JSON list of C-alpha atoms in Angstrom, two decimals:
[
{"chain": "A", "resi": 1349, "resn": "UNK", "atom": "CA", "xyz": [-16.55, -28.39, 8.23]},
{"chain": "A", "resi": 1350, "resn": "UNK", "atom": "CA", "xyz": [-17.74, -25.29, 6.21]},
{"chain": "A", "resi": 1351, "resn": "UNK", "atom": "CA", "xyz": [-17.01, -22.17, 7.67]},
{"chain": "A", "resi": 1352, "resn": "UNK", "atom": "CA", "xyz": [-18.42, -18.92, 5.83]},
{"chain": "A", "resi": 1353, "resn": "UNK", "atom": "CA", "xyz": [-15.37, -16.96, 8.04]},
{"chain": "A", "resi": 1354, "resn": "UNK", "atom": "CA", "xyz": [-12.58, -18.64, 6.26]},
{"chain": "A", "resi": 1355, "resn": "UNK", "atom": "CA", "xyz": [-13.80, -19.66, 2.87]},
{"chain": "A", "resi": 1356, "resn": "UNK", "atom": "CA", "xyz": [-16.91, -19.68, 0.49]},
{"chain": "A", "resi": 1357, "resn": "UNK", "atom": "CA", "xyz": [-15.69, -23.48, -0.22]},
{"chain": "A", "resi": 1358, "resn": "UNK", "atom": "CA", "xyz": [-15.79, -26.13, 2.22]},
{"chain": "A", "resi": 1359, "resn": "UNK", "atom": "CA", "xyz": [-12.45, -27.42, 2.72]},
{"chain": "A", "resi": 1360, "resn": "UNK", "atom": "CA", "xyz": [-11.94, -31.46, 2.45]},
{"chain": "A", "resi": 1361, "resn": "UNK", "atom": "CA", "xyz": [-10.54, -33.37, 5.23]},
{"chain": "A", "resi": 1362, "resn": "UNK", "atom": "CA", "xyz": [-6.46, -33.60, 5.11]},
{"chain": "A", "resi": 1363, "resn": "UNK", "atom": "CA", "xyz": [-6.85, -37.60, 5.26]},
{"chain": "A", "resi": 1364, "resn": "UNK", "atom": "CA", "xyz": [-9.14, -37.09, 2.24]},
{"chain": "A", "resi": 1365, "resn": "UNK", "atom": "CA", "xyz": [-6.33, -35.64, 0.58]},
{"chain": "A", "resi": 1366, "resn": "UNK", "atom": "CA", "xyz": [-3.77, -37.33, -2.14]},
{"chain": "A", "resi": 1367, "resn": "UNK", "atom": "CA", "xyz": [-0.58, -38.54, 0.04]},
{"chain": "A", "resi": 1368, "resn": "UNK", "atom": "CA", "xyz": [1.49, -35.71, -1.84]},
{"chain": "A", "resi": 1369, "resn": "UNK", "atom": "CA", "xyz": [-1.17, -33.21, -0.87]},
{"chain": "A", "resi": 1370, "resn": "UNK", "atom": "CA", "xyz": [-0.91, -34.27, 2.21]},
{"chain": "A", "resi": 1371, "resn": "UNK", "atom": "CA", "xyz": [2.86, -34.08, 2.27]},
{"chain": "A", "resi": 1372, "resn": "UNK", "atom": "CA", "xyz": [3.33, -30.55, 0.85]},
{"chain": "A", "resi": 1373, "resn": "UNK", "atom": "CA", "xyz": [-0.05, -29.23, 3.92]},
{"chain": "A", "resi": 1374, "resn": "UNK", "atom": "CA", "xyz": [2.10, -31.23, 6.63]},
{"chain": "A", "resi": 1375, "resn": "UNK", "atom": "CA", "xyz": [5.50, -29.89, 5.77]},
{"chain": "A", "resi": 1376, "resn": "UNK", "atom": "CA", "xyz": [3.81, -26.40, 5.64]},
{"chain": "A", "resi": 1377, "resn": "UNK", "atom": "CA", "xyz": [1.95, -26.81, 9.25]},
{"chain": "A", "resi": 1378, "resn": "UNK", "atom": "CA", "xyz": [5.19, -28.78, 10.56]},
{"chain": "A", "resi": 1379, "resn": "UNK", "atom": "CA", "xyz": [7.37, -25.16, 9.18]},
{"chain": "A", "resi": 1380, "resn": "UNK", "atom": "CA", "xyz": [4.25, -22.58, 10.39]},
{"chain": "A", "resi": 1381, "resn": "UNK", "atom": "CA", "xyz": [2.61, -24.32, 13.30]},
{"chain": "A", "resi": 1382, "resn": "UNK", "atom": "CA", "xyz": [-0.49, -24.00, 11.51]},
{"chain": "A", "resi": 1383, "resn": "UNK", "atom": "CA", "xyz": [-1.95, -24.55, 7.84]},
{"chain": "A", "resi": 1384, "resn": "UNK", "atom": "CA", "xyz": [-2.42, -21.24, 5.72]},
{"chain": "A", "resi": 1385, "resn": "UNK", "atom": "CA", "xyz": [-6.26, -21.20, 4.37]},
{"chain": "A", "resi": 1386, "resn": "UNK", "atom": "CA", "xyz": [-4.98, -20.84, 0.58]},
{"chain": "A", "resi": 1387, "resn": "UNK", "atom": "CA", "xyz": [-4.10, -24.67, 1.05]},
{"chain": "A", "resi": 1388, "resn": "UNK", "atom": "CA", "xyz": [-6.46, -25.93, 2.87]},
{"chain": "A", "resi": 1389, "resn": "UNK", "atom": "CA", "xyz": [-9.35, -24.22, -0.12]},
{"chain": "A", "resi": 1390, "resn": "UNK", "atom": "CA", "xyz": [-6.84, -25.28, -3.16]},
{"chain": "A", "resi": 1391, "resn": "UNK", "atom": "CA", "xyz": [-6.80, -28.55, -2.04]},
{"chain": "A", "resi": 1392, "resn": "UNK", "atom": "CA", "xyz": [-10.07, -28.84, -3.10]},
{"chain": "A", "resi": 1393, "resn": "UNK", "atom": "CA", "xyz": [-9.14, -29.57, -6.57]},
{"chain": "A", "resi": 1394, "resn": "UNK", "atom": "CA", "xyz": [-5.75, -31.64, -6.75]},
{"chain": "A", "resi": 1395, "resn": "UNK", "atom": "CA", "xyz": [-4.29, -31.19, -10.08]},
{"chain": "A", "resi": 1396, "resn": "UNK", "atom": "CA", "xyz": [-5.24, -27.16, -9.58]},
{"chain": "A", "resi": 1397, "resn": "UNK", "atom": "CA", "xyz": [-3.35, -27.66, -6.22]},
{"chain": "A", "resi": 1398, "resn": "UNK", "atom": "CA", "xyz": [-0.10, -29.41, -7.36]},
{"chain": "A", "resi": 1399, "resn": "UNK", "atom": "CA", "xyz": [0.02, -26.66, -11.15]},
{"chain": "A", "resi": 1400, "resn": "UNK", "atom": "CA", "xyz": [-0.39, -23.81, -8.42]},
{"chain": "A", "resi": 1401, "resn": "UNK", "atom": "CA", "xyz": [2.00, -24.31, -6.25]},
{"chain": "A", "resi": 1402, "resn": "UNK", "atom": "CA", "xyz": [4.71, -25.67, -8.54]},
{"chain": "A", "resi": 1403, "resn": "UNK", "atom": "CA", "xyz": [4.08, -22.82, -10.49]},
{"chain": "A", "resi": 1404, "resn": "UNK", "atom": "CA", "xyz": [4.68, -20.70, -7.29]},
{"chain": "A", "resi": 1405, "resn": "UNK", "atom": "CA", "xyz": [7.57, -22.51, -6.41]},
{"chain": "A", "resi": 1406, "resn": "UNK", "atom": "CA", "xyz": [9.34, -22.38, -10.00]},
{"chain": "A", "resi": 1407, "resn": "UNK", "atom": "CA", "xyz": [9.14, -18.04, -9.73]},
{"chain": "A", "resi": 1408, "resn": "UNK", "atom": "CA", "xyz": [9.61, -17.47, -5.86]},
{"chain": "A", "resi": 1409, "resn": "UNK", "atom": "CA", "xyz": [12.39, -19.92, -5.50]},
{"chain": "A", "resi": 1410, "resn": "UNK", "atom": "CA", "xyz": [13.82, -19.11, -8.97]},
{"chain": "A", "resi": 1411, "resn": "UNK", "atom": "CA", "xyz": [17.66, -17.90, -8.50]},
{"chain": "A", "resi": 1412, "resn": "UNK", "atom": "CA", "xyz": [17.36, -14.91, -9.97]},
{"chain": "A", "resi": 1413, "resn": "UNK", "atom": "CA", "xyz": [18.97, -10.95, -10.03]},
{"chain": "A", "resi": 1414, "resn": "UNK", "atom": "CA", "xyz": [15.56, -10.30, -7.87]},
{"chain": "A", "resi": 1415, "resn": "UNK", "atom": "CA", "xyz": [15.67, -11.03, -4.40]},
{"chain": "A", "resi": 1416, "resn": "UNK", "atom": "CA", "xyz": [12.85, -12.74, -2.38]},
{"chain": "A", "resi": 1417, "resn": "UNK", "atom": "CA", "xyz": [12.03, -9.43, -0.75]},
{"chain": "A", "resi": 1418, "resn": "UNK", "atom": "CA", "xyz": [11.54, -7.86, -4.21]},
{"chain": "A", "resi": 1419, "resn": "UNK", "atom": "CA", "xyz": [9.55, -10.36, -5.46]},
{"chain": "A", "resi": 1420, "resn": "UNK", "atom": "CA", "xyz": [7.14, -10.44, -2.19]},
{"chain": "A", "resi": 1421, "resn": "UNK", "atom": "CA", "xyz": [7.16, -6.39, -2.33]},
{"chain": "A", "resi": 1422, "resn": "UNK", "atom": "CA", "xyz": [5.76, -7.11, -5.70]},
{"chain": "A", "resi": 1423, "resn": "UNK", "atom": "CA", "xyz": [3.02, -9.86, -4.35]},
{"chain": "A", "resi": 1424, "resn": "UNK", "atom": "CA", "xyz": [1.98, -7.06, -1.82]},
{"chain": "A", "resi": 1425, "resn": "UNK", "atom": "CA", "xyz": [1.43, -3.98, -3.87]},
{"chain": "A", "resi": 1426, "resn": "UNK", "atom": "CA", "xyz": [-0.07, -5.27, -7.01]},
{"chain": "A", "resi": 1427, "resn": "UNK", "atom": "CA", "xyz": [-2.18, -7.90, -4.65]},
{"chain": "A", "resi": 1428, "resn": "UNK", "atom": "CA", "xyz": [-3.32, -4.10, -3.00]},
{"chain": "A", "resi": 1429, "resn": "UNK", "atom": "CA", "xyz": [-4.38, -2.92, -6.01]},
{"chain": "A", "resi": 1430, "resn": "UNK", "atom": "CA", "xyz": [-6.17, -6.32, -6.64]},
{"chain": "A", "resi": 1431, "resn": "UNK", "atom": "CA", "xyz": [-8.44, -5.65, -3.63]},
{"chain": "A", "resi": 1432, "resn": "UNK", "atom": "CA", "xyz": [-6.78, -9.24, -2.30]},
{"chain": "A", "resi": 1433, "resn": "UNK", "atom": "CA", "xyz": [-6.99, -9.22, 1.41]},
{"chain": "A", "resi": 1434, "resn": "UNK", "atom": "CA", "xyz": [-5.80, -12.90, 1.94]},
{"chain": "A", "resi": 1435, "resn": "UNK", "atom": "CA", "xyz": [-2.62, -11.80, 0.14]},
{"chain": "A", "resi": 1436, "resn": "UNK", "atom": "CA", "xyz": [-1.51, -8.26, 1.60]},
{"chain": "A", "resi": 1437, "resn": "UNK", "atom": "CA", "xyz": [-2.15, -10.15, 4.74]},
{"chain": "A", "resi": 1438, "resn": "UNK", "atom": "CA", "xyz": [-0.72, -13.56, 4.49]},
{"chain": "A", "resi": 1439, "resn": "UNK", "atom": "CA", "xyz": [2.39, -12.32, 1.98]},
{"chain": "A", "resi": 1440, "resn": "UNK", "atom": "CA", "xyz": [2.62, -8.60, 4.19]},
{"chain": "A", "resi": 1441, "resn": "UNK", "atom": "CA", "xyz": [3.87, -11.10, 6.85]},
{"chain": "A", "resi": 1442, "resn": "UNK", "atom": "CA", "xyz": [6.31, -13.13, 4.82]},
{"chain": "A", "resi": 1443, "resn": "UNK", "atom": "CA", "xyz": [7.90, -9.66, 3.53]},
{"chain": "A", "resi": 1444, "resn": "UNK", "atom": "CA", "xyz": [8.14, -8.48, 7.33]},
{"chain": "A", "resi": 1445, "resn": "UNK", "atom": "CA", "xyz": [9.66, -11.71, 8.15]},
{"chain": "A", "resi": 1446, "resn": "UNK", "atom": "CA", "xyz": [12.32, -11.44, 4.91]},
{"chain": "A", "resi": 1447, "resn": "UNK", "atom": "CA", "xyz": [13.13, -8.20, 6.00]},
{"chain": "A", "resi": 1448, "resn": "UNK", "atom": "CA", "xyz": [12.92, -7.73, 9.53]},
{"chain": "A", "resi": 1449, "resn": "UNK", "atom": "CA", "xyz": [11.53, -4.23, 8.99]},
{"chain": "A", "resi": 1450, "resn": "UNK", "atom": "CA", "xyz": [7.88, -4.48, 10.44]},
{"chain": "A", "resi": 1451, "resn": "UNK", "atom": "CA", "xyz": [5.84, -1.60, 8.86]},
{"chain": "A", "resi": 1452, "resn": "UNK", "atom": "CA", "xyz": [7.34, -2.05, 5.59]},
{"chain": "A", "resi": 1453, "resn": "UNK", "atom": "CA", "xyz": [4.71, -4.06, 4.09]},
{"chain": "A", "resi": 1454, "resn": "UNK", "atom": "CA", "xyz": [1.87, -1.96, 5.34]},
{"chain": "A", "resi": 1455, "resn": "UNK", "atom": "CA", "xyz": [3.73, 1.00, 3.50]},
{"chain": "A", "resi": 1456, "resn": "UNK", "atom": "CA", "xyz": [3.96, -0.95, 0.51]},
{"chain": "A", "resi": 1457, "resn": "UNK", "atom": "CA", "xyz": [0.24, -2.08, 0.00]},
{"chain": "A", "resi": 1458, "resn": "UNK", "atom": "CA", "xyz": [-0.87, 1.44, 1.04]},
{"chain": "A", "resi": 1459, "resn": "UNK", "atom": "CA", "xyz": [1.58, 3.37, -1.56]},
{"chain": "A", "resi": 1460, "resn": "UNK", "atom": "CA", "xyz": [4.94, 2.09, -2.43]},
{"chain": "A", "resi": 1461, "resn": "UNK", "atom": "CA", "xyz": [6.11, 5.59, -3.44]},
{"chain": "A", "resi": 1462, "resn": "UNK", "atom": "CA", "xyz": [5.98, 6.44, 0.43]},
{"chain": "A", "resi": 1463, "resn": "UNK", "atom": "CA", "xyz": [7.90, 3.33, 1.11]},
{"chain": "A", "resi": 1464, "resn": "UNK", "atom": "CA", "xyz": [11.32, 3.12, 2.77]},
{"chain": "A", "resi": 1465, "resn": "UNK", "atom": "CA", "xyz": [12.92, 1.42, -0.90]},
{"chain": "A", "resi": 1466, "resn": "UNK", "atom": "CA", "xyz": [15.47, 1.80, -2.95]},
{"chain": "A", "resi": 1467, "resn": "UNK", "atom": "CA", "xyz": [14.94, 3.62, -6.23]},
{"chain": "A", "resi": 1468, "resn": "UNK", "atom": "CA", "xyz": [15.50, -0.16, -7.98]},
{"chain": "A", "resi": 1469, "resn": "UNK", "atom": "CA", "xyz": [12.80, -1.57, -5.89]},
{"chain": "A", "resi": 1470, "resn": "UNK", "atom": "CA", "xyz": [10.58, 1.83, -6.55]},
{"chain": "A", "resi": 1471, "resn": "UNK", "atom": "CA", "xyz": [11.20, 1.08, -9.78]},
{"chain": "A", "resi": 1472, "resn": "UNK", "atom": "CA", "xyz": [10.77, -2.54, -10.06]},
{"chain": "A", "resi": 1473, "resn": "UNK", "atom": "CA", "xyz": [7.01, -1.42, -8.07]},
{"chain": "A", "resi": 1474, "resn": "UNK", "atom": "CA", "xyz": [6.07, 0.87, -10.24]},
{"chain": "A", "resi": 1475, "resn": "UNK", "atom": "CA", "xyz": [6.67, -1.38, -13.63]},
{"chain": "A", "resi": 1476, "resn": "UNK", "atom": "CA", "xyz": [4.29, -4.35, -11.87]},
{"chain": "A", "resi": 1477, "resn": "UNK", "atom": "CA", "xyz": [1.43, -2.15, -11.09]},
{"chain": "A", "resi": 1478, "resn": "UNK", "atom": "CA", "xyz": [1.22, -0.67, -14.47]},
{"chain": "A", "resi": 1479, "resn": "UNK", "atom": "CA", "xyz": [1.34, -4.46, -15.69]},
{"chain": "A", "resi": 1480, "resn": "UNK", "atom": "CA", "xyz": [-1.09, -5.01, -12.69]},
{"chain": "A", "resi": 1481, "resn": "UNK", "atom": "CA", "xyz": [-3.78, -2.11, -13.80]},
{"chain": "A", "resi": 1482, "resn": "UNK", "atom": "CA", "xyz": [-2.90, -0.84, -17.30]},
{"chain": "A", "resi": 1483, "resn": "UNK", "atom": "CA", "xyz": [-1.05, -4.14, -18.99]},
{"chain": "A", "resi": 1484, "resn": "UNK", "atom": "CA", "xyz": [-1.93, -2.16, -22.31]},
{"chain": "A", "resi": 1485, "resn": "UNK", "atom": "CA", "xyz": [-0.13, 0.51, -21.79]},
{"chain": "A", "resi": 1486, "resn": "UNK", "atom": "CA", "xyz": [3.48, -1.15, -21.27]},
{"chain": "A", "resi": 1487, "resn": "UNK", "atom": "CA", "xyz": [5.74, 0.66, -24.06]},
{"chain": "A", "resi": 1488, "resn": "UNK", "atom": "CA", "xyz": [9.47, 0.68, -24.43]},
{"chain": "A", "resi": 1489, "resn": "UNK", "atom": "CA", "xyz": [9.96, 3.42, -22.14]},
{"chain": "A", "resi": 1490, "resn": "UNK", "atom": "CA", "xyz": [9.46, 1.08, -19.27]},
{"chain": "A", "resi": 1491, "resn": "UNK", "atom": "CA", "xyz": [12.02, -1.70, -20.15]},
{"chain": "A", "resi": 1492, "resn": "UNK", "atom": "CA", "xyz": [14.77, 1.35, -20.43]},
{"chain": "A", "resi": 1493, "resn": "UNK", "atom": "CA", "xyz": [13.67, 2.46, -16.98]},
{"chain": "A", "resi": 1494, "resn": "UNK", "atom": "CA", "xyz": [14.20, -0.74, -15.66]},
{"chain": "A", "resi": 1495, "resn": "UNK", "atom": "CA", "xyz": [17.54, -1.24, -17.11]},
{"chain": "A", "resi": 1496, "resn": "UNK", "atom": "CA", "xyz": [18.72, 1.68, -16.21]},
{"chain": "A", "resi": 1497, "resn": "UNK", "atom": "CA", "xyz": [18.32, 0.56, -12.46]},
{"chain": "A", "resi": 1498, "resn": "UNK", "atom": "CA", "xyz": [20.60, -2.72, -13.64]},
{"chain": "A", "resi": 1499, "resn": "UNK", "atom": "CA", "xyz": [17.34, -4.88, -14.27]},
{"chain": "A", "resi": 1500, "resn": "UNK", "atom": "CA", "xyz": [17.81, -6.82, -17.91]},
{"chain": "A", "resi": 1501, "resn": "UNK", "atom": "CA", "xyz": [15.06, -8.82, -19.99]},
{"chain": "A", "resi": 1502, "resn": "UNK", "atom": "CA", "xyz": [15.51, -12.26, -17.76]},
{"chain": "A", "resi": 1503, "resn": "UNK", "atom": "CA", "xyz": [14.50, -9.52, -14.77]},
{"chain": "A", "resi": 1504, "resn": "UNK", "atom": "CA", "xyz": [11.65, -7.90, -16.09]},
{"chain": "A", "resi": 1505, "resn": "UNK", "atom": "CA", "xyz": [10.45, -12.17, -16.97]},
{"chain": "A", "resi": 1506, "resn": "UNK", "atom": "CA", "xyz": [10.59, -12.09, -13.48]},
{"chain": "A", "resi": 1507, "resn": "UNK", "atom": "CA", "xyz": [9.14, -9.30, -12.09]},
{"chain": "A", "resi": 1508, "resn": "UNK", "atom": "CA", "xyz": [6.11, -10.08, -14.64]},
{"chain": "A", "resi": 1509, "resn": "UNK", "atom": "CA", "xyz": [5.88, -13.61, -13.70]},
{"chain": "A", "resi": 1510, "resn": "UNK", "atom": "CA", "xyz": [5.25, -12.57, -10.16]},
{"chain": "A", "resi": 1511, "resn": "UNK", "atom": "CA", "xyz": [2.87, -9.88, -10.96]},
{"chain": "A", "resi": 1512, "resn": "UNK", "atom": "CA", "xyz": [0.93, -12.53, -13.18]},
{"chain": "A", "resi": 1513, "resn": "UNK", "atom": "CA", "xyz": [1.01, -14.97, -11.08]},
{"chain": "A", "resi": 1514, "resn": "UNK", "atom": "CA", "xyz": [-0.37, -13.19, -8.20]},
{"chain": "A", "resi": 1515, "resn": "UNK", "atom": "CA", "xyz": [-3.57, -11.94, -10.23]},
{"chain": "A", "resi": 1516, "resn": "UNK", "atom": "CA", "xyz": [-4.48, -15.38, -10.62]},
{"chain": "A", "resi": 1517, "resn": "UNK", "atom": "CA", "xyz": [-3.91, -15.62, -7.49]},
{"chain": "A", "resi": 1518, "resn": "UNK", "atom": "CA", "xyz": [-6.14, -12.74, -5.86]},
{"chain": "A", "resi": 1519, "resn": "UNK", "atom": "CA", "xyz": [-8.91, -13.27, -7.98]},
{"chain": "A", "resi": 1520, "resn": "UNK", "atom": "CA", "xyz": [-9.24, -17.06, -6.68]},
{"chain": "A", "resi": 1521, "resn": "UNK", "atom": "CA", "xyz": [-8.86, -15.68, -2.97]},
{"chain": "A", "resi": 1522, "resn": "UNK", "atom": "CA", "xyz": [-11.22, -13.21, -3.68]},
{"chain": "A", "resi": 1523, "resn": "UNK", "atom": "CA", "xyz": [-14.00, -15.65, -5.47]},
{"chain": "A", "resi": 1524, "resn": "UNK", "atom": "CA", "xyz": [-13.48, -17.84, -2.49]},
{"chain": "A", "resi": 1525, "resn": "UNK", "atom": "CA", "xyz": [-13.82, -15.02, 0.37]},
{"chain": "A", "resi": 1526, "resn": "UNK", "atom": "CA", "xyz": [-10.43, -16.93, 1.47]},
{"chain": "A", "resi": 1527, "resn": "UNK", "atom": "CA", "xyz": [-9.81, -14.65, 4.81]},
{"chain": "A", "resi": 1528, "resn": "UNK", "atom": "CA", "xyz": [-6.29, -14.97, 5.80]},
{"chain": "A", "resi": 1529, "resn": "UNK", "atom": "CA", "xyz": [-5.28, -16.74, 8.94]},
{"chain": "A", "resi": 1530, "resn": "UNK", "atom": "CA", "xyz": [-4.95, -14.94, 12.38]},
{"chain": "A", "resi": 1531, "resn": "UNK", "atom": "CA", "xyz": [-1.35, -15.40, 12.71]},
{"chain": "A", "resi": 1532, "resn": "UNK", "atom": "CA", "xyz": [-0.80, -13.97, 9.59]},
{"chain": "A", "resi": 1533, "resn": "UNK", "atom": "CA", "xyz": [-1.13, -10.46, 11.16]},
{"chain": "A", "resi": 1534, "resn": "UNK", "atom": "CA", "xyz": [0.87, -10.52, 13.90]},
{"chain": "A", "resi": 1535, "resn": "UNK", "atom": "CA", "xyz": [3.78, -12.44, 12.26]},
{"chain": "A", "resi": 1536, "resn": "UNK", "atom": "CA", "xyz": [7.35, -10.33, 12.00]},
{"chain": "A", "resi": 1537, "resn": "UNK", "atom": "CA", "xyz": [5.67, -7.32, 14.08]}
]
């Protein structure tokens, strides 16, 4: 059923669905004890679905030098400065959870240089929202900052690959007035 208050799209039925669609929403509701509204308006478009989210799989679960916190601290500011509600909200609760510190996210989308973070992490934020708002203006002076806090070239891959990622992201929540679920904002409080 279409409902304005979750999504501009209607959503398909989850029997509708290819059987590995199905698989990946069921695994997810079966984890959450409910399905997140980013799958549920994806879906909508299978071969979009399955490139998105092994995309997102292939940089969140990447081993890397970044941690899963960092990379989520990075999916909450720049998805702030994005305007992206669904995300702030949906990925503000995964970072709580992560972290076990529950105001930290709401710091972080409000101004991550009032955040309780390392200087790394400060630093890590401030190179993805100048790729986030002022890609243009990247220079060398920003890789040196970044490896002076230990970060090298496979890092900064990283961090951008998140940040890129997640503009894609928030501009498809945000043409699809995806709201985030309710649980979303009381999860990790």
């Amino acid at each position: 059923m279409f409902n304005t208050d979750v999504c501009r799209y209607h959503y398909i039925n989850l029997n509708d669905l290819p059987e590995d669609i199905q698989a990946i929403i069921t695994e997810v509701q079966e984890k959450t004890g409910f399905i997140p509204n980013v799958f549920l308006t994806l879906a909508r478009r299978p071969d979009e679905f399955r490139a998105f989210f092994d995309y997102y799989q292939a940089i969140m679960n990447r081993e890397a030098n970044l941690s899963l916190a960092e990379k989520e601290m990075i999916v909450v500011a720049t998805s702030s400065a994005n305007g992206c509600q669904y995300c702030v909200v949906a990925h503000g609760a995964v970072l709580r959870i992560i972290t076990k510190q529950p105001i930290l996210s709401d710091q972080i989308s409000i101004n991550h240089n009032h955040s309780a973070i390392t200087q790394r992490q400060k630093s890590i934020l401030d190179f993805s929202m100048k790729l986030c708002r002022t890609p243009e203006q990247i220079n060398e002076e920003d890789y040196n900052h970044l490896y002076k806090q230990g970060l090298d070239d496979e890092d900064i891959w990283d961090i951008s690959s998140v940040c890129a990622f997640f503009g894609l992201s928030n501009r498809m929540a945000i043409i699809s007035a995806m709201q985030p679920n309710p649980e979303f904002y009381t999860m990790g409080r």
